[in-house]
Tab-separated table of C-alpha atoms (C1' of nucleotides) in Angstrom:
chain	number	residue	atom	x	y	z
A	411	UNK	CA	79.095	-91.531	-30.391
A	412	UNK	CA	77.274	-91.229	-27.089
A	413	UNK	CA	73.822	-89.830	-26.733
A	414	UNK	CA	73.325	-87.930	-23.498
A	415	UNK	CA	69.871	-87.259	-22.110
A	416	UNK	CA	69.298	-84.063	-20.178
A	417	UNK	CA	67.908	-85.180	-16.848
A	418	UNK	CA	64.784	-83.782	-15.226
A	419	UNK	CA	65.201	-83.942	-11.485
A	420	UNK	CA	62.608	-82.693	-9.003
A	421	UNK	CA	63.346	-81.955	-5.379
A	422	UNK	CA	60.160	-81.875	-3.345
A	423	UNK	CA	60.262	-80.387	0.134
A	424	UNK	CA	57.196	-80.168	2.370
A	425	UNK	CA	56.586	-76.691	3.813
A	426	UNK	CA	57.050	-76.658	7.611
A	427	UNK	CA	56.067	-80.331	7.569
A	428	UNK	CA	55.673	-81.240	11.244
A	429	UNK	CA	54.073	-77.919	12.151
A	430	UNK	CA	51.678	-78.143	9.192
A	431	UNK	CA	50.588	-81.648	10.225
A	432	UNK	CA	49.905	-80.366	13.736
A	433	UNK	CA	47.806	-77.507	12.329
A	434	UNK	CA	45.852	-80.002	10.217
A	435	UNK	CA	45.142	-82.038	13.349
A	436	UNK	CA	44.120	-79.010	15.352
A	437	UNK	CA	42.465	-76.252	13.277
A	438	UNK	CA	42.641	-73.887	16.250
A	439	UNK	CA	46.341	-73.538	15.457
A	440	UNK	CA	45.691	-72.046	12.010
A	441	UNK	CA	47.437	-68.706	11.584
A	442	UNK	CA	49.259	-68.973	14.929
A	443	UNK	CA	52.959	-69.334	15.683
A	444	UNK	CA	53.354	-73.072	16.272
A	445	UNK	CA	56.621	-74.691	17.321
A	446	UNK	CA	57.162	-78.437	17.256
A	447	UNK	CA	59.960	-79.552	19.532
A	448	UNK	CA	61.108	-80.063	23.074
A	449	UNK	CA	60.012	-77.144	25.199
A	450	UNK	CA	62.106	-78.372	28.136
A	451	UNK	CA	65.311	-76.669	29.216
A	452	UNK	CA	67.474	-78.756	26.880
A	453	UNK	CA	65.041	-79.015	23.985
A	454	UNK	CA	65.363	-77.812	20.420
A	455	UNK	CA	62.996	-76.687	17.675
A	456	UNK	CA	62.224	-79.467	15.181
A	457	UNK	CA	59.882	-77.464	12.997
A	458	UNK	CA	57.814	-74.294	13.208
A	459	UNK	CA	54.991	-72.640	11.314
A	460	UNK	CA	55.654	-69.705	9.037
A	461	UNK	CA	53.983	-67.462	11.617
A	462	UNK	CA	56.712	-68.473	14.095
A	463	UNK	CA	59.406	-67.988	11.454
A	464	UNK	CA	58.294	-64.382	11.138
A	465	UNK	CA	59.689	-63.936	14.668
A	466	UNK	CA	63.035	-65.381	13.616
A	467	UNK	CA	62.446	-68.885	14.987
A	468	UNK	CA	64.238	-71.580	12.983
A	469	UNK	CA	64.500	-75.347	13.210
A	470	UNK	CA	67.457	-76.701	15.237
A	471	UNK	CA	67.378	-73.560	17.374
A	472	UNK	CA	67.521	-74.120	21.138
A	473	UNK	CA	64.128	-73.935	22.830
A	474	UNK	CA	65.445	-71.260	25.149
A	475	UNK	CA	66.287	-68.987	22.237
A	476	UNK	CA	62.995	-69.728	20.468
A	477	UNK	CA	61.000	-68.833	23.582
A	478	UNK	CA	62.861	-65.577	23.848
A	479	UNK	CA	62.152	-64.703	20.205
A	480	UNK	CA	58.515	-65.781	20.274
A	481	UNK	CA	57.161	-65.949	23.839
A	482	UNK	CA	53.572	-66.445	22.653
A	483	UNK	CA	54.309	-69.452	20.469
A	484	UNK	CA	52.234	-72.590	20.942
A	485	UNK	CA	54.533	-75.523	21.666
A	486	UNK	CA	53.666	-79.026	20.471
A	487	UNK	CA	55.696	-82.022	21.598
A	488	UNK	CA	55.459	-83.756	18.224
A	489	UNK	CA	54.212	-87.108	17.038
A	490	UNK	CA	56.711	-88.925	14.870
A	491	UNK	CA	54.309	-91.781	14.184
A	492	UNK	CA	51.715	-89.413	12.763
A	493	UNK	CA	54.315	-87.648	10.616
A	494	UNK	CA	55.331	-91.051	9.287
A	495	UNK	CA	51.750	-91.753	8.221
A	496	UNK	CA	51.537	-88.427	6.367
A	497	UNK	CA	54.952	-89.070	4.852
A	498	UNK	CA	53.730	-92.376	3.429
A	499	UNK	CA	50.783	-90.624	1.784
A	500	UNK	CA	53.095	-88.002	0.306
A	501	UNK	CA	55.448	-90.667	-1.028
A	502	UNK	CA	52.496	-92.436	-2.649
A	503	UNK	CA	51.909	-89.207	-4.592
A	504	UNK	CA	55.589	-89.207	-5.612
A	505	UNK	CA	55.347	-92.767	-6.889
A	506	UNK	CA	52.354	-91.878	-9.042
A	507	UNK	CA	54.781	-89.687	-10.996
A	508	UNK	CA	57.874	-91.896	-11.249
A	509	UNK	CA	59.285	-95.061	-9.677
A	510	UNK	CA	62.667	-93.339	-9.274
A	511	UNK	CA	62.136	-91.683	-5.883
A	512	UNK	CA	64.952	-91.136	-3.385
A	513	UNK	CA	63.594	-90.313	0.038
A	514	UNK	CA	65.924	-87.994	1.952
A	515	UNK	CA	63.777	-87.518	5.033
A	516	UNK	CA	60.137	-87.851	6.023
A	517	UNK	CA	59.403	-84.543	4.331
A	518	UNK	CA	61.587	-84.442	1.247
A	519	UNK	CA	62.642	-86.507	-1.742
A	520	UNK	CA	64.331	-86.407	-5.109
A	521	UNK	CA	62.354	-87.607	-8.132
A	522	UNK	CA	63.886	-88.429	-11.508
A	523	UNK	CA	61.095	-87.676	-13.987
A	524	UNK	CA	63.257	-87.893	-17.118
A	525	UNK	CA	61.297	-90.933	-18.255
A	526	UNK	CA	57.880	-89.538	-17.385
A	527	UNK	CA	57.618	-86.750	-19.931
A	528	UNK	CA	55.861	-88.732	-22.663
A	529	UNK	CA	53.157	-89.842	-20.254
A	530	UNK	CA	52.822	-86.810	-17.979
A	531	UNK	CA	54.123	-83.832	-19.948
A	532	UNK	CA	56.907	-81.373	-19.217
A	533	UNK	CA	58.738	-81.211	-15.913
A	534	UNK	CA	56.858	-77.979	-15.176
A	535	UNK	CA	53.505	-79.719	-15.667
A	536	UNK	CA	54.576	-82.717	-13.619
A	537	UNK	CA	55.706	-80.486	-10.742
A	538	UNK	CA	52.526	-78.384	-10.772
A	539	UNK	CA	50.286	-81.474	-10.888
A	540	UNK	CA	52.310	-83.227	-8.187
A	541	UNK	CA	52.029	-80.256	-5.875
A	542	UNK	CA	48.269	-80.196	-6.393
A	543	UNK	CA	48.058	-83.965	-5.818
A	544	UNK	CA	49.950	-83.693	-2.514
A	545	UNK	CA	47.673	-80.867	-1.372
A	546	UNK	CA	44.527	-82.770	-2.399
A	547	UNK	CA	45.695	-86.035	-0.788
A	548	UNK	CA	47.105	-84.707	2.482
A	549	UNK	CA	46.080	-81.076	2.858
A	550	UNK	CA	49.771	-80.155	3.003
A	551	UNK	CA	51.747	-77.775	0.830
A	552	UNK	CA	55.170	-78.430	-0.643
A	553	UNK	CA	57.774	-76.619	-2.687
A	554	UNK	CA	59.333	-78.102	-5.805
A	555	UNK	CA	62.651	-77.354	-7.488
A	556	UNK	CA	63.256	-78.507	-11.062
A	557	UNK	CA	66.756	-78.821	-12.493
A	558	UNK	CA	69.123	-81.064	-14.391
A	559	UNK	CA	70.879	-82.281	-11.235
A	560	UNK	CA	70.077	-82.989	-7.608
A	561	UNK	CA	72.000	-80.107	-6.075
A	562	UNK	CA	70.329	-77.462	-8.237
A	563	UNK	CA	66.889	-79.022	-7.777
A	564	UNK	CA	67.383	-78.801	-4.037
A	565	UNK	CA	68.444	-75.176	-4.192
A	566	UNK	CA	65.425	-74.605	-6.443
A	567	UNK	CA	62.926	-75.980	-3.929
A	568	UNK	CA	64.484	-73.839	-1.222
A	569	UNK	CA	64.103	-70.747	-3.417
A	570	UNK	CA	60.490	-71.719	-4.125
A	571	UNK	CA	59.544	-71.671	-0.426
A	572	UNK	CA	57.072	-69.003	0.649
A	573	UNK	CA	58.298	-66.032	2.683
A	574	UNK	CA	57.007	-65.831	6.281
A	575	UNK	CA	53.979	-63.524	6.725
A	576	UNK	CA	54.951	-59.882	6.998
A	577	UNK	CA	58.268	-60.485	5.248
A	578	UNK	CA	58.855	-59.229	1.695
A	579	UNK	CA	58.286	-61.779	-1.049
A	580	UNK	CA	61.423	-63.539	-2.267
A	581	UNK	CA	63.043	-62.243	-5.432
A	582	UNK	CA	63.499	-64.868	-8.117
A	583	UNK	CA	67.214	-65.559	-8.485
A	584	UNK	CA	68.897	-65.077	-11.862
A	585	UNK	CA	68.954	-68.199	-14.012
A	586	UNK	CA	65.634	-69.440	-12.656
A	587	UNK	CA	61.955	-68.973	-13.294
A	588	UNK	CA	59.005	-69.331	-10.959
A	589	UNK	CA	56.678	-71.446	-13.092
A	590	UNK	CA	53.857	-71.432	-10.532
A	591	UNK	CA	53.348	-70.847	-6.829
A	592	UNK	CA	55.798	-73.150	-5.019
A	593	UNK	CA	57.469	-74.405	-8.202
A	594	UNK	CA	60.800	-73.040	-9.409
A	595	UNK	CA	62.810	-74.237	-12.386
A	596	UNK	CA	66.523	-73.634	-12.805
A	597	UNK	CA	66.939	-72.727	-16.467
A	598	UNK	CA	69.017	-75.177	-18.479
A	599	UNK	CA	72.118	-73.338	-19.658
A	600	UNK	CA	71.845	-70.752	-16.880
A	601	UNK	CA	72.822	-73.036	-14.009
A	602	UNK	CA	75.972	-71.127	-13.123
A	603	UNK	CA	74.157	-67.794	-12.968
A	604	UNK	CA	71.683	-69.337	-10.531
A	605	UNK	CA	74.234	-71.248	-8.476
A	606	UNK	CA	76.985	-68.651	-8.126
A	607	UNK	CA	74.671	-66.087	-6.546
A	608	UNK	CA	74.113	-68.365	-3.521
A	609	UNK	CA	76.057	-67.963	-0.268
A	610	UNK	CA	78.664	-70.674	0.195
A	611	UNK	CA	76.770	-72.397	2.998
A	612	UNK	CA	73.918	-73.088	0.585
A	613	UNK	CA	76.087	-75.799	-1.006
A	614	UNK	CA	75.146	-79.254	0.228
A	615	UNK	CA	78.102	-80.354	2.354
A	616	UNK	CA	79.202	-76.928	3.584
A	617	UNK	CA	78.486	-76.648	7.289
A	618	UNK	CA	79.950	-74.393	9.991
A	619	UNK	CA	83.394	-76.056	10.003
A	620	UNK	CA	83.872	-75.919	6.232
A	621	UNK	CA	82.530	-72.375	6.119
A	622	UNK	CA	85.083	-71.290	8.720
A	623	UNK	CA	87.891	-72.783	6.639
A	624	UNK	CA	86.647	-71.106	3.453
A	625	UNK	CA	86.280	-67.783	5.280
A	626	UNK	CA	90.081	-67.701	5.559
A	627	UNK	CA	90.244	-67.603	1.767
A	628	UNK	CA	87.620	-64.875	1.596
A	629	UNK	CA	85.074	-67.264	0.051
A	630	UNK	CA	81.571	-65.923	0.622
A	631	UNK	CA	79.580	-67.209	-2.353
A	632	UNK	CA	79.514	-70.321	-4.489
A	633	UNK	CA	80.843	-68.137	-7.278
A	634	UNK	CA	83.882	-67.262	-5.142
A	635	UNK	CA	84.577	-70.956	-4.623
A	636	UNK	CA	84.183	-71.715	-8.324
A	637	UNK	CA	86.745	-69.032	-9.138
A	638	UNK	CA	89.327	-70.506	-6.767
A	639	UNK	CA	91.864	-72.894	-8.378
A	640	UNK	CA	91.224	-76.541	-7.581
A	641	UNK	CA	94.543	-77.036	-5.786
A	642	UNK	CA	93.701	-74.174	-3.394
A	643	UNK	CA	90.320	-75.716	-2.621
A	644	UNK	CA	91.957	-79.107	-2.041
A	645	UNK	CA	94.530	-77.491	0.245
A	646	UNK	CA	91.747	-75.864	2.252
A	647	UNK	CA	89.308	-78.780	2.445
A	648	UNK	CA	91.272	-81.936	1.800
A	649	UNK	CA	91.338	-84.146	-1.261
A	650	UNK	CA	87.896	-85.725	-1.260
A	651	UNK	CA	85.819	-82.839	0.004
A	652	UNK	CA	87.863	-80.315	-1.990
A	653	UNK	CA	87.298	-82.083	-5.292
A	654	UNK	CA	83.631	-82.718	-4.499
A	655	UNK	CA	82.767	-79.136	-3.547
A	656	UNK	CA	84.814	-77.675	-6.396
A	657	UNK	CA	82.823	-79.815	-8.826
A	658	UNK	CA	79.525	-78.750	-7.243
A	659	UNK	CA	80.560	-75.104	-7.486
A	660	UNK	CA	80.885	-75.632	-11.269
A	661	UNK	CA	77.340	-77.093	-11.267
A	662	UNK	CA	78.792	-80.528	-12.029
A	663	UNK	CA	76.680	-83.058	-10.168
A	664	UNK	CA	75.945	-86.326	-11.907
A	665	UNK	CA	74.820	-88.238	-8.806
A	666	UNK	CA	71.830	-90.369	-9.749
A	667	UNK	CA	68.523	-90.387	-7.912
A	668	UNK	CA	68.830	-93.594	-5.915
A	669	UNK	CA	65.585	-95.271	-4.915
A	670	UNK	CA	65.550	-97.700	-1.977
A	671	UNK	CA	68.802	-96.742	-0.327
A	672	UNK	CA	69.169	-99.357	2.376
A	673	UNK	CA	69.508	-98.366	6.011
A	674	UNK	CA	73.145	-98.406	7.195
A	675	UNK	CA	72.684	-98.191	10.940
A	676	UNK	CA	69.988	-98.134	13.592
A	677	UNK	CA	70.469	-96.257	16.823
A	678	UNK	CA	68.850	-94.707	19.837
A	679	UNK	CA	70.140	-91.965	22.088
A	680	UNK	CA	68.786	-89.889	24.920
A	681	UNK	CA	69.786	-86.656	26.580
A	682	UNK	CA	69.159	-86.569	30.310
A	683	UNK	CA	67.419	-83.595	31.852
A	684	UNK	CA	70.331	-83.307	34.290
A	685	UNK	CA	73.879	-84.586	33.967
A	686	UNK	CA	74.318	-88.027	35.497
A	687	UNK	CA	77.202	-89.409	37.546
A	688	UNK	CA	75.567	-92.461	39.131
A	689	UNK	CA	76.646	-94.767	36.343
A	690	UNK	CA	75.754	-97.939	38.183
A	691	UNK	CA	72.172	-96.743	38.563
A	692	UNK	CA	71.588	-95.669	34.999
A	693	UNK	CA	70.517	-99.035	33.574
A	694	UNK	CA	70.120	-97.187	30.317
A	695	UNK	CA	72.012	-99.615	28.139
A	696	UNK	CA	69.169	-102.130	28.407
A	697	UNK	CA	66.570	-99.495	27.522
A	698	UNK	CA	68.623	-98.200	24.604
A	699	UNK	CA	69.340	-101.695	23.333
A	700	UNK	CA	65.694	-102.654	23.642
A	701	UNK	CA	64.680	-99.642	21.578
A	702	UNK	CA	67.316	-100.373	18.934
A	703	UNK	CA	66.377	-104.042	18.815
A	704	UNK	CA	62.732	-103.100	18.377
A	705	UNK	CA	63.480	-100.953	15.376
A	706	UNK	CA	65.806	-103.554	13.858
A	707	UNK	CA	62.993	-106.094	14.086
A	708	UNK	CA	60.672	-103.651	12.324
A	709	UNK	CA	63.289	-103.029	9.624
A	710	UNK	CA	64.088	-106.783	9.409
A	711	UNK	CA	67.840	-106.232	9.684
A	712	UNK	CA	70.611	-107.695	11.801
A	713	UNK	CA	73.975	-106.101	12.529
A	714	UNK	CA	77.354	-106.874	14.036
A	715	UNK	CA	78.962	-103.584	15.109
A	716	UNK	CA	77.654	-102.064	18.318
A	717	UNK	CA	78.623	-98.449	19.009
A	718	UNK	CA	78.257	-96.667	22.315
A	719	UNK	CA	78.100	-92.880	22.313
A	720	UNK	CA	78.640	-90.724	25.390
A	721	UNK	CA	78.346	-86.964	25.545
A	722	UNK	CA	79.823	-85.510	28.716
A	723	UNK	CA	78.566	-82.498	30.634
A	724	UNK	CA	81.183	-80.309	28.947
A	725	UNK	CA	79.904	-81.469	25.501
A	726	UNK	CA	82.979	-83.569	24.859
A	727	UNK	CA	81.788	-86.608	22.960
A	728	UNK	CA	83.293	-90.055	22.588
A	729	UNK	CA	82.251	-93.207	20.779
A	730	UNK	CA	83.383	-96.753	21.479
A	731	UNK	CA	82.552	-99.594	19.126
A	732	UNK	CA	82.895	-103.335	19.079
A	733	UNK	CA	82.199	-105.819	16.320
A	734	UNK	CA	80.903	-109.271	17.170
A	735	UNK	CA	81.468	-112.398	15.060
A	736	UNK	CA	77.803	-112.997	14.221
A	737	UNK	CA	75.069	-110.520	13.378
A	738	UNK	CA	72.259	-110.002	15.826
A	739	UNK	CA	69.025	-108.102	16.421
A	740	UNK	CA	68.724	-109.241	20.037
A	741	UNK	CA	68.311	-106.451	22.566
A	742	UNK	CA	69.997	-108.609	25.180
A	743	UNK	CA	73.024	-109.161	22.964
A	744	UNK	CA	73.254	-105.475	22.060
A	745	UNK	CA	72.937	-104.497	25.723
A	746	UNK	CA	75.598	-106.983	26.679
A	747	UNK	CA	78.129	-105.519	24.258
A	748	UNK	CA	77.131	-101.961	25.220
A	749	UNK	CA	77.684	-102.870	28.861
A	750	UNK	CA	81.134	-104.224	28.058
A	751	UNK	CA	81.983	-100.930	26.413
A	752	UNK	CA	80.594	-98.915	29.361
A	753	UNK	CA	82.329	-101.094	31.899
A	754	UNK	CA	85.792	-100.500	30.554
A	755	UNK	CA	87.380	-99.051	33.648
A	756	UNK	CA	88.665	-95.795	32.242
A	757	UNK	CA	85.256	-95.068	30.714
A	758	UNK	CA	83.427	-95.533	33.999
A	759	UNK	CA	85.964	-93.261	35.714
A	760	UNK	CA	85.509	-90.669	33.002
A	761	UNK	CA	81.727	-90.833	33.219
A	762	UNK	CA	81.744	-90.458	36.976
A	763	UNK	CA	84.263	-87.647	36.908
A	764	UNK	CA	82.789	-85.641	34.057
A	765	UNK	CA	79.056	-86.279	34.319
A	766	UNK	CA	77.066	-87.714	31.422
A	767	UNK	CA	74.671	-85.610	29.416
A	768	UNK	CA	73.734	-88.099	26.702
A	769	UNK	CA	74.015	-91.814	26.186
A	770	UNK	CA	73.331	-93.643	22.934
A	771	UNK	CA	73.645	-97.073	21.361
A	772	UNK	CA	73.634	-97.907	17.671
A	773	UNK	CA	74.137	-100.983	15.531
A	774	UNK	CA	75.829	-100.893	12.109
A	775	UNK	CA	77.346	-103.344	9.588
A	776	UNK	CA	73.738	-104.229	8.869
A	777	UNK	CA	72.399	-106.871	6.552
A	778	UNK	CA	68.861	-107.963	5.756
A	779	UNK	CA	67.659	-110.609	8.165
A	780	UNK	CA	67.589	-114.048	6.561
A	781	UNK	CA	66.958	-117.282	8.403
A	782	UNK	CA	69.264	-118.999	5.889
A	783	UNK	CA	72.231	-116.767	6.610
A	784	UNK	CA	75.048	-118.550	8.444
A	785	UNK	CA	76.592	-115.245	9.592
A	786	UNK	CA	73.513	-114.513	11.682
A	787	UNK	CA	73.540	-115.837	15.228
A	788	UNK	CA	72.405	-119.428	14.599
A	789	UNK	CA	69.609	-119.422	17.123
A	790	UNK	CA	68.105	-116.296	15.576
A	791	UNK	CA	68.209	-118.016	12.215
A	792	UNK	CA	66.807	-121.365	13.277
A	793	UNK	CA	64.555	-120.356	16.105
A	794	UNK	CA	65.518	-123.305	18.304
A	795	UNK	CA	62.989	-123.691	21.075
A	796	UNK	CA	64.607	-123.795	24.511
A	797	UNK	CA	62.951	-122.369	27.605
A	798	UNK	CA	64.787	-119.421	29.143
A	799	UNK	CA	64.069	-116.889	31.848
A	800	UNK	CA	62.846	-113.574	30.490
A	801	UNK	CA	65.810	-111.158	30.835
A	802	UNK	CA	66.830	-113.200	33.878
A	803	UNK	CA	70.075	-114.189	35.511
A	804	UNK	CA	70.080	-117.449	33.611
A	805	UNK	CA	70.526	-115.611	30.355
A	806	UNK	CA	73.965	-116.685	29.168
A	807	UNK	CA	74.524	-113.234	27.688
A	808	UNK	CA	74.495	-111.392	30.949
A	809	UNK	CA	76.675	-113.746	32.954
A	810	UNK	CA	79.762	-111.899	34.103
A	811	UNK	CA	81.898	-114.966	33.346
A	812	UNK	CA	81.799	-113.957	29.698
A	813	UNK	CA	82.951	-110.471	30.276
A	814	UNK	CA	86.544	-111.185	29.308
A	815	UNK	CA	85.637	-112.231	25.811
A	816	UNK	CA	82.009	-111.610	25.271
A	817	UNK	CA	82.299	-111.406	21.541
A	818	UNK	CA	82.738	-115.172	21.595
A	819	UNK	CA	80.080	-115.938	24.188
A	820	UNK	CA	77.388	-118.466	23.291
A	821	UNK	CA	74.237	-116.900	21.876
A	822	UNK	CA	70.867	-117.128	23.524
A	823	UNK	CA	69.463	-120.575	22.641
A	824	UNK	CA	65.960	-119.199	22.270
A	825	UNK	CA	66.624	-115.926	20.566
A	826	UNK	CA	64.416	-116.185	17.478
A	827	UNK	CA	61.393	-117.526	19.313
A	828	UNK	CA	62.102	-115.070	22.088
A	829	UNK	CA	62.239	-112.089	19.727
A	830	UNK	CA	59.133	-113.276	17.916
A	831	UNK	CA	57.260	-113.608	21.206
A	832	UNK	CA	58.241	-110.090	22.260
A	833	UNK	CA	57.146	-108.765	18.889
A	834	UNK	CA	53.804	-110.569	19.120
A	835	UNK	CA	53.081	-109.268	22.618
A	836	UNK	CA	54.009	-105.716	21.624
A	837	UNK	CA	51.870	-105.834	18.513
A	838	UNK	CA	48.907	-106.958	20.591
A	839	UNK	CA	49.334	-104.908	23.763
A	840	UNK	CA	51.595	-102.040	22.767
A	841	UNK	CA	55.315	-101.311	22.944
A	842	UNK	CA	55.411	-100.996	26.701
A	843	UNK	CA	53.806	-104.342	27.477
A	844	UNK	CA	57.187	-106.111	27.572
A	845	UNK	CA	60.472	-104.696	28.840
A	846	UNK	CA	63.745	-105.991	30.198
A	847	UNK	CA	63.563	-107.070	33.844
A	848	UNK	CA	66.238	-104.543	34.706
A	849	UNK	CA	63.750	-101.860	33.768
A	850	UNK	CA	60.881	-103.294	35.735
A	851	UNK	CA	62.487	-102.071	38.944
A	852	UNK	CA	62.196	-98.499	37.787
A	853	UNK	CA	58.650	-97.359	38.340
A	854	UNK	CA	57.125	-95.747	35.306
A	855	UNK	CA	60.281	-96.153	33.290
A	856	UNK	CA	59.707	-96.300	29.592
A	857	UNK	CA	62.020	-95.873	26.687
A	858	UNK	CA	61.232	-93.300	24.055
A	859	UNK	CA	59.620	-94.848	20.984
A	860	UNK	CA	58.923	-93.682	17.486
A	861	UNK	CA	55.939	-91.441	17.997
A	862	UNK	CA	57.218	-89.955	21.216
A	863	UNK	CA	58.767	-86.529	21.193
A	864	UNK	CA	62.390	-86.663	20.078
A	865	UNK	CA	63.483	-83.129	20.559
A	866	UNK	CA	64.275	-82.864	24.203
A	867	UNK	CA	65.643	-84.707	27.160
A	868	UNK	CA	63.927	-87.561	28.889
A	869	UNK	CA	61.708	-86.587	31.760
A	870	UNK	CA	63.541	-86.748	35.089
A	871	UNK	CA	61.590	-89.829	36.082
A	872	UNK	CA	62.934	-91.595	33.045
A	873	UNK	CA	66.524	-90.621	33.489
A	874	UNK	CA	66.613	-91.281	37.183
A	875	UNK	CA	66.151	-94.724	38.560
B	21	DT	C1'	70.980	-69.859	29.356
B	22	DC	C1'	72.679	-72.330	25.145
B	23	DT	C1'	73.275	-76.503	21.729
B	24	DG	C1'	68.009	-83.016	20.197
B	25	DG	C1'	67.807	-87.238	17.789
B	26	DG	C1'	68.687	-90.199	13.964
B	27	DG	C1'	71.305	-90.838	10.480
B	28	DT	C1'	75.492	-90.905	6.472
B	29	DC	C1'	80.020	-90.316	4.897
B	30	DC	C1'	84.794	-89.382	5.301
B	31	DT	C1'	89.517	-89.340	7.288
B	32	DC	C1'	92.978	-90.838	10.202
B	33	DC	C1'	95.208	-94.176	12.916
B	34	DC	C1'	96.367	-98.683	14.196
B	35	DA	C1'	96.614	-103.672	14.185
B	36	DC	C1'	96.711	-107.568	11.577
B	37	DT	C1'	98.045	-110.344	7.673
B	38	DA	C1'	100.028	-111.905	3.407
C	657	DT	C1'	112.976	-117.165	11.004
C	658	DC	C1'	113.120	-112.309	10.770
C	659	DT	C1'	112.042	-107.823	8.666
C	660	DG	C1'	109.869	-104.471	5.724
C	661	DT	C1'	105.817	-103.229	3.132
C	662	DA	C1'	101.296	-102.816	1.255
C	663	DG	C1'	96.545	-103.833	1.690
C	664	DT	C1'	92.607	-104.227	4.539
C	665	DG	C1'	89.396	-103.773	8.175
C	666	DG	C1'	88.082	-101.991	12.625
C	667	DG	C1'	87.701	-98.188	15.675
C	668	DA	C1'	87.372	-93.246	16.805
C	669	DG	C1'	85.991	-88.932	15.721
C	670	DG	C1'	84.602	-84.991	12.792
C	671	DA	C1'	81.373	-82.890	9.754
C	672	DC	C1'	77.211	-82.715	7.763
C	673	DC	C1'	72.241	-83.523	6.746
C	674	DC	C1'	67.077	-83.219	8.041
DNA sequence: TCTGGGGTCCTCCCACTA
DNA sequence: TCTGTAGTGGGAGGACCC
């Protein structure tokens, strides 16, 4: 006989997180429509206050559209570093409740509180106390959904969100109860009543493409999908996605709350303020690689698959990837492989012909950095001390003689010491104190860092050499 | 007039290998 | 030695999330 425990899952979602942090920093913004994001021509809305939402502004909306809807909004560029600090405080509150916390983003997480009841009371009490703790600790409000599975908890927190000012208060959906302000519980045994009333796009994993496919079958709500035979769903959405979404539509979701999910890739990409054709003058691969390398050092990971992403002026997007024999976190090595990918003749032709809107570099096939690991570039692992020119021509990685088979080229003999030195200088003097020599020729050129605005194109001076 | 940045996961195709 | 096949891993791209 098996004994099954009914799980208590919380989904906690901060209310208008970035915008609320900005209001906390600047009390003059209280009660005003605030939009965090790139206000430039190609920017988007990252977050907005509830006052801005009353005008119809939503996150991920283009800045152009947001300005049209709310011309009087106050635009804030955003400060990712600051949001990270607040996020840490919020997560400390989460960990006071349970060690089983799965962070989804800076502003939301799943908490499995099944084992916390004896110590902290019912899930309702835990959620109410947690919400108060977050408010007391950070000054920020959050919404909490309580359910027996992750999907329903997430839908619950969404339903618990406040309505924008001037809009009618939300009606509590069937199968749920509002236990307190900002806390909604999906009633055990009434999950289907709650779930089936939702529009189909509310299901986690249903985006525009899947919605379009389901539209052909007349599927508008989760209930419609649940009523469709499995083989029809599989025919419409494919085997994996079909089975998965059909299960979710029956409120079957036994995915555990997974704390400490390791990072799978680290990347950096930038949209230019104008489309670029002067490929030779971009020199962006070094900047991108430097930014990626920086973050890999912070995360203490190395990786061996380098992916280049190009978005053309017509929004066509391609990716090109290459795996190298040994893992690396060296910006020079990453740039070298990225350059190989860019320099493939047909790609250069394409870039020049079509114009490039966005360029990005990422590293995957990650593993934790260990000096003992033989699959890590040996010089990173051992830190052999050999004098090299900083980013100079003598760097074996950038010699064109290796271009035919760069994956096999000898690694930088000073990489570990070199990376450590860069890190030390940056910690002491700031991120911009050291940069690749190829960037030094570009006056005022600096790569975007964590903490800089992320929601718009680089300034023209950055994109243009 | 549009449509960011940083990720994850999945599918399909192809090359390689046993 | 050649051929067919199945498994596997890499690469490309799509879809989705916040």
